[in-house]
PDB file of N, CA and C in Angstrom:
ATOM      1  N   MET S 652    -109.945 -41.097  61.408  1.00  0.00           N
ATOM      2  CA  MET S 652    -110.092 -41.867  60.123  1.00  0.00           C
ATOM      3  C   MET S 652    -109.593 -40.932  58.820  1.00  0.00           C
ATOM      4  N   GLY S 653    -109.179 -41.787  57.724  1.00  0.00           N
ATOM      5  CA  GLY S 653    -108.213 -40.993  56.880  1.00  0.00           C
ATOM      6  C   GLY S 653    -109.514 -40.290  55.941  1.00  0.00           C
ATOM      7  N   ARG S 654    -109.032 -39.303  55.019  1.00  0.00           N
ATOM      8  CA  ARG S 654    -109.784 -38.674  54.203  1.00  0.00           C
ATOM      9  C   ARG S 654    -109.379 -39.001  52.817  1.00  0.00           C
ATOM     10  N   GLY S 655    -109.873 -40.126  51.955  1.00  0.00           N
ATOM     11  CA  GLY S 655    -109.507 -39.971  50.562  1.00  0.00           C
ATOM     12  C   GLY S 655    -108.195 -41.011  50.377  1.00  0.00           C
ATOM     13  N   ASP S 656    -107.922 -41.401  51.805  1.00  0.00           N
ATOM     14  CA  ASP S 656    -106.562 -42.332  51.664  1.00  0.00           C
ATOM     15  C   ASP S 656    -106.988 -43.918  51.736  1.00  0.00           C
ATOM     16  N   GLY S 657    -108.210 -44.170  51.818  1.00  0.00           N
ATOM     17  CA  GLY S 657    -108.571 -45.805  51.712  1.00  0.00           C
ATOM     18  C   GLY S 657    -108.856 -46.272  53.033  1.00  0.00           C
ATOM     19  N   ARG S 658    -108.616 -45.455  54.096  1.00  0.00           N
ATOM     20  CA  ARG S 658    -108.814 -45.928  55.422  1.00  0.00           C
ATOM     21  C   ARG S 658    -110.232 -46.055  55.733  1.00  0.00           C
ATOM     22  N   GLY S 659    -111.088 -45.261  55.222  1.00  0.00           N
ATOM     23  CA  GLY S 659    -112.435 -45.450  55.388  1.00  0.00           C
ATOM     24  C   GLY S 659    -113.191 -46.687  54.849  1.00  0.00           C
ATOM     25  N   GLN S 660    -112.546 -46.825  53.742  1.00  0.00           N
ATOM     26  CA  GLN S 660    -112.841 -48.304  52.883  1.00  0.00           C
ATOM     27  C   GLN S 660    -112.429 -49.458  53.535  1.00  0.00           C
ATOM     28  N   ALA S 661    -111.316 -49.342  54.214  1.00  0.00           N
ATOM     29  CA  ALA S 661    -110.719 -50.578  54.868  1.00  0.00           C
ATOM     30  C   ALA S 661    -111.464 -50.639  56.449  1.00  0.00           C
ATOM     31  N   ARG S 662    -111.924 -49.439  56.962  1.00  0.00           N
ATOM     32  CA  ARG S 662    -112.703 -49.819  58.191  1.00  0.00           C
ATOM     33  C   ARG S 662    -113.966 -50.437  57.812  1.00  0.00           C
ATOM     34  N   ALA S 663    -114.499 -49.991  56.682  1.00  0.00           N
ATOM     35  CA  ALA S 663    -116.003 -50.742  56.350  1.00  0.00           C
ATOM     36  C   ALA S 663    -115.887 -52.184  55.858  1.00  0.00           C
ATOM     37  N   VAL S 664    -114.760 -52.545  55.280  1.00  0.00           N
ATOM     38  CA  VAL S 664    -114.462 -53.909  54.934  1.00  0.00           C
ATOM     39  C   VAL S 664    -114.283 -54.816  56.250  1.00  0.00           C
ATOM     40  N   ASN S 665    -113.548 -54.278  57.186  1.00  0.00           N
ATOM     41  CA  ASN S 665    -113.318 -54.817  58.479  1.00  0.00           C
ATOM     42  C   ASN S 665    -114.562 -54.993  59.244  1.00  0.00           C
ATOM     43  N   VAL S 666    -115.511 -53.987  59.331  1.00  0.00           N
ATOM     44  CA  VAL S 666    -116.768 -54.317  59.956  1.00  0.00           C
ATOM     45  C   VAL S 666    -117.498 -55.297  59.534  1.00  0.00           C
ATOM     46  N   VAL S 667    -117.524 -55.436  58.163  1.00  0.00           N
ATOM     47  CA  VAL S 667    -118.362 -56.464  57.511  1.00  0.00           C
ATOM     48  C   VAL S 667    -117.736 -57.655  57.779  1.00  0.00           C
ATOM     49  N   ALA S 668    -116.453 -57.852  57.662  1.00  0.00           N
ATOM     50  CA  ALA S 668    -115.656 -59.167  57.674  1.00  0.00           C
ATOM     51  C   ALA S 668    -116.121 -59.697  59.476  1.00  0.00           C
ATOM     52  N   GLU S 669    -116.215 -59.080  60.181  1.00  0.00           N
ATOM     53  CA  GLU S 669    -116.622 -59.413  61.661  1.00  0.00           C
ATOM     54  C   GLU S 669    -117.897 -60.301  61.505  1.00  0.00           C
ATOM     55  N   VAL S 670    -118.788 -60.011  60.613  1.00  0.00           N
ATOM     56  CA  VAL S 670    -119.925 -60.921  60.587  1.00  0.00           C
ATOM     57  C   VAL S 670    -120.351 -61.575  59.362  1.00  0.00           C
ATOM     58  N   SER S 671    -119.237 -61.522  58.550  1.00  0.00           N
ATOM     59  CA  SER S 671    -119.174 -62.422  57.056  1.00  0.00           C
ATOM     60  C   SER S 671    -118.200 -63.206  56.906  1.00  0.00           C
ATOM     61  N   PRO S 672    -118.180 -64.364  56.107  1.00  0.00           N
ATOM     62  CA  PRO S 672    -116.863 -65.096  55.988  1.00  0.00           C
ATOM     63  C   PRO S 672    -116.160 -64.509  54.600  1.00  0.00           C
ATOM     64  N   ARG S 673    -117.060 -63.646  53.783  1.00  0.00           N
ATOM     65  CA  ARG S 673    -116.492 -63.059  52.519  1.00  0.00           C
ATOM     66  C   ARG S 673    -116.914 -61.565  52.569  1.00  0.00           C
ATOM     67  N   VAL S 674    -115.963 -60.824  51.991  1.00  0.00           N
ATOM     68  CA  VAL S 674    -116.257 -59.387  51.726  1.00  0.00           C
ATOM     69  C   VAL S 674    -115.914 -58.943  50.299  1.00  0.00           C
ATOM     70  N   ARG S 675    -116.844 -58.573  49.590  1.00  0.00           N
ATOM     71  CA  ARG S 675    -116.706 -58.125  48.382  1.00  0.00           C
ATOM     72  C   ARG S 675    -116.699 -56.528  48.288  1.00  0.00           C
ATOM     73  N   LEU S 676    -115.827 -55.716  47.792  1.00  0.00           N
ATOM     74  CA  LEU S 676    -115.552 -54.440  47.780  1.00  0.00           C
ATOM     75  C   LEU S 676    -115.507 -53.783  46.338  1.00  0.00           C
ATOM     76  N   VAL S 677    -116.506 -53.390  45.851  1.00  0.00           N
ATOM     77  CA  VAL S 677    -116.567 -52.664  44.417  1.00  0.00           C
ATOM     78  C   VAL S 677    -116.435 -51.172  44.480  1.00  0.00           C
ATOM     79  N   LEU S 678    -115.598 -50.552  43.802  1.00  0.00           N
ATOM     80  CA  LEU S 678    -115.306 -49.045  43.681  1.00  0.00           C
ATOM     81  C   LEU S 678    -116.004 -48.801  42.426  1.00  0.00           C
ATOM     82  N   LYS S 679    -116.643 -47.733  42.480  1.00  0.00           N
ATOM     83  CA  LYS S 679    -117.284 -46.860  41.127  1.00  0.00           C
ATOM     84  C   LYS S 679    -117.016 -45.495  41.207  1.00  0.00           C
ATOM     85  N   ALA S 680    -116.370 -45.186  40.250  1.00  0.00           N
ATOM     86  CA  ALA S 680    -115.879 -43.513  40.059  1.00  0.00           C
ATOM     87  C   ALA S 680    -116.456 -42.908  38.869  1.00  0.00           C
ATOM     88  N   ASP S 681    -117.135 -41.825  39.258  1.00  0.00           N
ATOM     89  CA  ASP S 681    -118.054 -41.094  38.122  1.00  0.00           C
ATOM     90  C   ASP S 681    -117.059 -39.590  38.149  1.00  0.00           C
ATOM     91  N   ILE S 682    -116.362 -39.454  37.339  1.00  0.00           N
ATOM     92  CA  ILE S 682    -115.497 -38.492  37.135  1.00  0.00           C
ATOM     93  C   ILE S 682    -115.957 -37.415  36.286  1.00  0.00           C
ATOM     94  N   ARG S 683    -116.090 -36.008  36.799  1.00  0.00           N
ATOM     95  CA  ARG S 683    -116.927 -34.994  36.122  1.00  0.00           C
ATOM     96  C   ARG S 683    -116.050 -33.779  36.224  1.00  0.00           C
ATOM     97  N   PRO S 684    -115.764 -33.146  35.336  1.00  0.00           N
ATOM     98  CA  PRO S 684    -115.184 -31.719  35.471  1.00  0.00           C
ATOM     99  C   PRO S 684    -115.945 -30.922  36.389  1.00  0.00           C
ATOM    100  N   GLY S 685    -115.069 -30.094  37.263  1.00  0.00           N
ATOM    101  CA  GLY S 685    -115.815 -29.164  38.250  1.00  0.00           C
ATOM    102  C   GLY S 685    -116.513 -29.836  39.512  1.00  0.00           C
ATOM    103  N   TRP S 686    -116.469 -31.182  39.420  1.00  0.00           N
ATOM    104  CA  TRP S 686    -116.736 -31.740  40.801  1.00  0.00           C
ATOM    105  C   TRP S 686    -115.594 -32.434  41.565  1.00  0.00           C
ATOM    106  N   ASP S 687    -114.857 -31.475  42.241  1.00  0.00           N
ATOM    107  CA  ASP S 687    -113.617 -31.971  43.015  1.00  0.00           C
ATOM    108  C   ASP S 687    -114.190 -32.241  44.300  1.00  0.00           C
ATOM    109  N   GLY S 688    -113.140 -33.211  45.026  1.00  0.00           N
ATOM    110  CA  GLY S 688    -113.292 -33.700  46.131  1.00  0.00           C
ATOM    111  C   GLY S 688    -114.619 -34.569  46.640  1.00  0.00           C
ATOM    112  N   GLN S 689    -115.166 -35.192  45.555  1.00  0.00           N
ATOM    113  CA  GLN S 689    -116.400 -36.013  45.879  1.00  0.00           C
ATOM    114  C   GLN S 689    -116.079 -37.363  46.370  1.00  0.00           C
ATOM    115  N   LEU S 690    -114.948 -37.928  46.060  1.00  0.00           N
ATOM    116  CA  LEU S 690    -114.490 -39.053  46.746  1.00  0.00           C
ATOM    117  C   LEU S 690    -114.510 -39.042  48.289  1.00  0.00           C
ATOM    118  N   THR S 691    -113.720 -38.071  48.534  1.00  0.00           N
ATOM    119  CA  THR S 691    -113.457 -37.731  50.017  1.00  0.00           C
ATOM    120  C   THR S 691    -114.802 -37.295  50.580  1.00  0.00           C
ATOM    121  N   ALA S 692    -115.718 -36.472  50.089  1.00  0.00           N
ATOM    122  CA  ALA S 692    -117.046 -36.404  50.707  1.00  0.00           C
ATOM    123  C   ALA S 692    -117.736 -37.877  51.063  1.00  0.00           C
ATOM    124  N   LYS S 693    -117.818 -38.631  49.979  1.00  0.00           N
ATOM    125  CA  LYS S 693    -118.483 -39.809  50.127  1.00  0.00           C
ATOM    126  C   LYS S 693    -117.795 -40.699  51.164  1.00  0.00           C
ATOM    127  N   VAL S 694    -116.474 -40.686  51.328  1.00  0.00           N
ATOM    128  CA  VAL S 694    -115.931 -41.455  52.311  1.00  0.00           C
ATOM    129  C   VAL S 694    -116.352 -40.643  53.888  1.00  0.00           C
ATOM    130  N   GLU S 695    -116.386 -39.447  53.930  1.00  0.00           N
ATOM    131  CA  GLU S 695    -116.888 -38.911  55.051  1.00  0.00           C
ATOM    132  C   GLU S 695    -118.286 -39.142  55.210  1.00  0.00           C
ATOM    133  N   ARG S 696    -119.309 -39.249  54.433  1.00  0.00           N
ATOM    134  CA  ARG S 696    -120.587 -39.730  54.725  1.00  0.00           C
ATOM    135  C   ARG S 696    -120.705 -41.041  55.217  1.00  0.00           C
ATOM    136  N   VAL S 697    -119.902 -42.011  54.472  1.00  0.00           N
ATOM    137  CA  VAL S 697    -120.132 -43.465  54.987  1.00  0.00           C
ATOM    138  C   VAL S 697    -119.486 -43.699  56.353  1.00  0.00           C
ATOM    139  N   GLU S 698    -118.333 -42.820  56.593  1.00  0.00           N
ATOM    140  CA  GLU S 698    -117.825 -42.943  58.021  1.00  0.00           C
ATOM    141  C   GLU S 698    -118.977 -42.295  59.024  1.00  0.00           C
ATOM    142  N   ARG S 699    -119.502 -41.342  58.672  1.00  0.00           N
ATOM    143  CA  ARG S 699    -120.799 -40.724  59.634  1.00  0.00           C
ATOM    144  C   ARG S 699    -121.784 -41.945  59.681  1.00  0.00           C
ATOM    145  N   LEU S 700    -122.088 -42.504  58.796  1.00  0.00           N
ATOM    146  CA  LEU S 700    -123.017 -43.700  58.630  1.00  0.00           C
ATOM    147  C   LEU S 700    -122.618 -44.719  59.681  1.00  0.00           C
ATOM    148  N   LEU S 701    -121.464 -45.087  59.559  1.00  0.00           N
ATOM    149  CA  LEU S 701    -120.737 -46.315  60.383  1.00  0.00           C
ATOM    150  C   LEU S 701    -120.686 -45.956  61.687  1.00  0.00           C
ATOM    151  N   GLU S 702    -120.490 -44.633  62.253  1.00  0.00           N
ATOM    152  CA  GLU S 702    -120.498 -44.183  63.595  1.00  0.00           C
ATOM    153  C   GLU S 702    -121.812 -44.224  64.274  1.00  0.00           C
ATOM    154  N   GLY S 703    -122.791 -44.146  63.443  1.00  0.00           N
ATOM    155  CA  GLY S 703    -124.268 -44.240  63.636  1.00  0.00           C
ATOM    156  C   GLY S 703    -124.614 -43.837  64.812  1.00  0.00           C
TER     157      GLY S 703
END
């Protein structure tokens, strides 16, 4: 899986699309000085949850 390149989000959308006729994806960004790599960390957490 990609890290911060959108592939994790695409995988999540594809998983939902298998069981739903419609998928809505909303991205929220909270940008703070000194907090680097948080989007990548979030993608990694979601990927681990999807692997379940």
